[in-house]
Amino acid sequence: MSGGEKQRVGIARAIATDPQFIVCDEPVSALDVSVQAAIVNLLADLRDRLDVAYLLISHDISVVAHLADRIAVMYRGRIVEVGRRDEVMAAPHHPYTEALLSAVPTIARTNHSRIRLPLEARRSAGFAGCVFAGRCPRRIGPICDTTEPLVRTPRPGHTIACHLPLGAMAPA
Ligand code: SF4
């Protein structure tokens, strides 16, 4: 079977028991782009028809944005930004969210403006700062290495963990 056919079988097996909740862990990461779109549309269709909820885990924020009502952006096991889909997809962004969004090709923003993150540097024991400090292109300074980021709240229910003031986070 092709990758798309195997994924359809997996989805059929998951819904056979009439679940209310399904965990979709990287459901399209191994598929061609054209097949990805078909599987994402299938998942959206099943969600609406069967009234099932998904917990979707993906490195591709465009896939998440297509299916999710709420998005939590995680880095090294920490939630760095969380909110309703439209809030997380609109500025201001956590610097990691900004990097993930820059990897999504659009007509206005092509791969040429993609933010390429450096490799993670080894951390010292007892590191107490921001989990993203070792790769952050917007790093402010030593405070990022020593102090847990402040929780910014651009809108009720939308939070961003970062020392940057909201006004300094990237525009859309
Ligand atoms: S706290 Fe500092 S290192 Fe962490 S995301 Fe914000 S600017 Fe970057």
Coordinates of N, CA, C and O in Angstrom, one line a residue, residues 87-152:
E87 N -5.7 33.5 16.9 CA -4.8 34.4 17.7 C -3.3 34.0 17.6 O -2.5 34.8 17.4
V88 N -3.1 32.7 17.6 CA -1.7 32.2 17.5 C -1.2 32.5 16.1 O 0.0 32.8 16.0
M89 N -2.0 32.4 15.1 CA -1.6 32.6 13.7 C -1.3 34.1 13.4 O -0.8 34.4 12.4
A90 N -1.9 35.0 14.3 CA -1.7 36.4 14.1 C -0.7 37.0 15.0 O -0.5 36.5 16.2
A91 N 0.0 38.1 14.7 CA 1.0 38.7 15.6 C 0.3 39.3 16.8 O -0.9 39.7 16.6
P92 N 1.0 39.4 17.9 CA 2.4 39.1 18.1 C 2.6 37.6 18.3 O 1.7 36.9 18.7
H93 N 3.8 37.2 17.9 CA 4.2 35.8 18.0 C 5.4 35.6 19.0 O 6.2 36.4 19.0
H94 N 5.3 34.4 19.6 CA 6.6 34.0 20.3 C 7.6 33.8 19.2 O 7.3 33.4 18.1
P95 N 8.9 34.0 19.5 CA 9.9 33.8 18.5 C 10.0 32.4 17.9 O 10.3 32.3 16.7
Y96 N 9.6 31.4 18.7 CA 9.6 30.1 18.1 C 8.4 29.9 17.2 O 8.5 29.3 16.1
T97 N 7.3 30.4 17.5 CA 6.1 30.4 16.6 C 6.4 31.2 15.4 O 6.1 30.7 14.3
E98 N 7.1 32.3 15.5 CA 7.5 33.1 14.3 C 8.4 32.2 13.4 O 8.2 32.3 12.2
A99 N 9.3 31.5 14.0 CA 10.2 30.6 13.1 C 9.3 29.5 12.4 O 9.5 29.2 11.3
L100 N 8.4 28.9 13.2 CA 7.6 27.9 12.6 C 6.7 28.4 11.4 O 6.6 27.8 10.4
L101 N 6.2 29.6 11.6 CA 5.3 30.2 10.6 C 6.2 30.6 9.4 O 5.7 30.6 8.3
S102 N 7.4 31.0 9.6 CA 8.3 31.4 8.5 C 8.6 30.2 7.6 O 9.0 30.4 6.4
A103 N 8.4 29.0 8.1 CA 8.7 27.8 7.3 C 7.5 27.4 6.4 O 7.6 26.5 5.6
V104 N 6.4 28.1 6.6 CA 5.2 27.8 5.7 C 5.3 28.7 4.5 O 5.1 29.9 4.6
P105 N 5.5 28.1 3.3 CA 5.5 29.0 2.1 C 4.1 29.6 1.8 O 3.1 28.9 1.9
T106 N 4.1 30.9 1.5 CA 2.9 31.6 1.1 C 3.3 32.4 -0.1 O 4.5 32.6 -0.4
I107 N 2.3 33.0 -0.8 CA 2.6 33.9 -1.9 C 3.4 35.1 -1.4 O 4.4 35.5 -2.0
A108 N 3.0 35.6 -0.3 CA 3.7 36.8 0.3 C 5.0 36.5 0.9 O 5.9 37.4 1.0
R109 N 5.1 35.3 1.5 CA 6.3 35.0 2.3 C 6.8 33.7 1.8 O 6.3 32.6 2.1
T110 N 7.9 33.7 1.0 CA 8.4 32.5 0.4 C 9.5 31.9 1.3 O 9.8 32.5 2.3
N111 N 10.0 30.8 0.8 CA 11.1 30.2 1.6 C 12.3 31.1 1.8 O 13.1 30.9 2.7
H112 N 12.4 32.2 1.0 CA 13.6 33.0 1.1 C 13.6 33.8 2.4 O 14.6 34.2 2.9
S113 N 12.4 34.0 3.0 CA 12.4 34.7 4.3 C 12.3 33.7 5.5 O 11.9 34.1 6.6
R114 N 12.5 32.5 5.2 CA 12.5 31.5 6.3 C 13.5 31.7 7.4 O 14.7 32.0 7.1
I115 N 13.1 31.7 8.6 CA 14.0 31.9 9.7 C 14.7 30.5 10.0 O 14.0 29.5 10.3
R116 N 16.0 30.5 9.8 CA 16.8 29.2 10.1 C 17.4 29.3 11.4 O 18.2 30.2 11.7
L117 N 17.0 28.4 12.3 CA 17.5 28.5 13.7 C 18.8 27.8 13.8 O 19.1 26.7 13.2
P118 N 19.7 28.3 14.6 CA 21.0 27.6 14.8 C 20.8 26.3 15.6 O 19.8 26.1 16.3
L119 N 21.8 25.5 15.6 CA 21.8 24.2 16.4 C 21.8 24.6 17.9 O 22.3 25.6 18.3
E120 N 21.1 23.8 18.7 CA 21.0 24.1 20.1 C 22.4 23.9 20.7 O 23.1 22.9 20.5
A121 N 22.9 24.9 21.5 CA 24.1 24.7 22.2 C 23.9 23.9 23.5 O 22.8 23.9 24.0
R122 N 25.0 23.3 24.0 CA 24.9 22.5 25.2 C 24.6 23.4 26.4 O 25.1 24.5 26.5
R123 N 23.7 23.0 27.3 CA 23.3 23.8 28.4 C 24.1 23.5 29.7 O 24.4 22.3 29.8
S124 N 24.3 24.5 30.5 CA 24.9 24.2 31.8 C 23.9 23.6 32.7 O 22.7 23.8 32.6
A125 N 24.4 22.8 33.7 CA 23.5 22.2 34.7 C 22.8 23.3 35.5 O 23.4 24.3 35.7
G126 N 21.6 23.1 35.8 CA 20.9 24.1 36.6 C 20.4 25.3 35.8 O 20.0 26.3 36.3
F127 N 20.4 25.1 34.4 CA 19.9 26.2 33.6 C 18.5 26.6 34.0 O 17.6 25.7 34.1
A128 N 18.2 27.9 34.2 CA 16.9 28.3 34.7 C 16.2 29.3 33.8 O 15.2 29.8 34.2
G129 N 16.8 29.5 32.6 CA 16.2 30.6 31.8 C 15.1 30.0 30.8 O 14.5 29.0 31.1
C130 N 15.0 30.7 29.7 CA 14.1 30.3 28.6 C 14.5 29.1 27.9 O 15.7 29.0 27.5
V131 N 13.6 28.2 27.7 CA 13.9 26.9 27.0 C 14.4 27.2 25.6 O 15.1 26.3 25.0
F132 N 14.1 28.3 25.0 CA 14.4 28.6 23.6 C 15.7 29.5 23.5 O 16.1 29.8 22.4
A133 N 16.3 29.8 24.6 CA 17.3 30.8 24.6 C 18.5 30.4 23.7 O 19.1 31.2 23.1
G134 N 18.8 29.1 23.7 CA 20.0 28.6 22.9 C 19.8 28.8 21.4 O 20.8 28.6 20.6
R135 N 18.6 29.0 20.9 CA 18.4 29.1 19.4 C 17.6 30.4 19.0 O 17.4 30.6 17.8
C136 N 17.3 31.2 20.0 CA 16.3 32.3 19.7 C 17.0 33.4 18.9 O 18.0 34.0 19.4
P137 N 16.5 33.8 17.7 CA 17.1 34.9 17.0 C 16.8 36.2 17.6 O 17.4 37.2 17.1
R138 N 15.9 36.3 18.5 CA 15.5 37.6 19.1 C 16.0 37.7 20.6 O 15.5 38.5 21.3
R139 N 16.9 36.8 20.9 CA 17.4 36.8 22.3 C 17.7 38.2 22.8 O 18.5 38.9 22.1
I140 N 17.3 38.6 24.0 CA 17.5 39.9 24.5 C 18.9 40.0 25.1 O 19.6 41.0 24.9
G141 N 19.3 39.0 25.9 CA 20.6 39.1 26.6 C 20.6 38.1 27.8 O 19.8 37.1 27.7
P142 N 21.4 38.3 28.8 CA 21.6 37.4 29.8 C 20.3 37.0 30.5 O 20.2 35.9 31.1
I143 N 19.3 37.9 30.6 CA 18.1 37.5 31.3 C 17.4 36.3 30.7 O 16.8 35.5 31.4
C144 N 17.6 36.1 29.4 CA 17.0 34.9 28.7 C 17.7 33.6 29.2 O 17.0 32.6 29.2
D145 N 18.9 33.7 29.7 CA 19.6 32.5 30.2 C 19.4 32.3 31.7 O 19.6 31.2 32.2
T146 N 19.0 33.3 32.4 CA 18.9 33.2 33.9 C 17.5 33.2 34.5 O 17.3 32.8 35.6
T147 N 16.5 33.7 33.7 CA 15.2 33.9 34.3 C 14.1 33.3 33.4 O 14.1 33.5 32.2
E148 N 13.3 32.6 34.1 CA 12.1 32.0 33.4 C 11.3 33.2 32.7 O 11.1 34.2 33.3
P149 N 10.9 33.0 31.5 CA 10.3 34.1 30.7 C 9.0 34.6 31.4 O 8.2 33.8 32.0
L150 N 8.7 35.8 31.3 CA 7.4 36.4 31.7 C 6.3 35.8 30.8 O 6.5 35.5 29.6
V151 N 5.1 35.8 31.4 CA 4.0 35.3 30.6 C 3.2 36.6 30.1 O 2.7 37.3 30.9
R152 N 3.3 36.8 28.8 CA 2.6 38.0 28.2 C 1.2 37.5 27.8 O 1.0 36.4 27.3

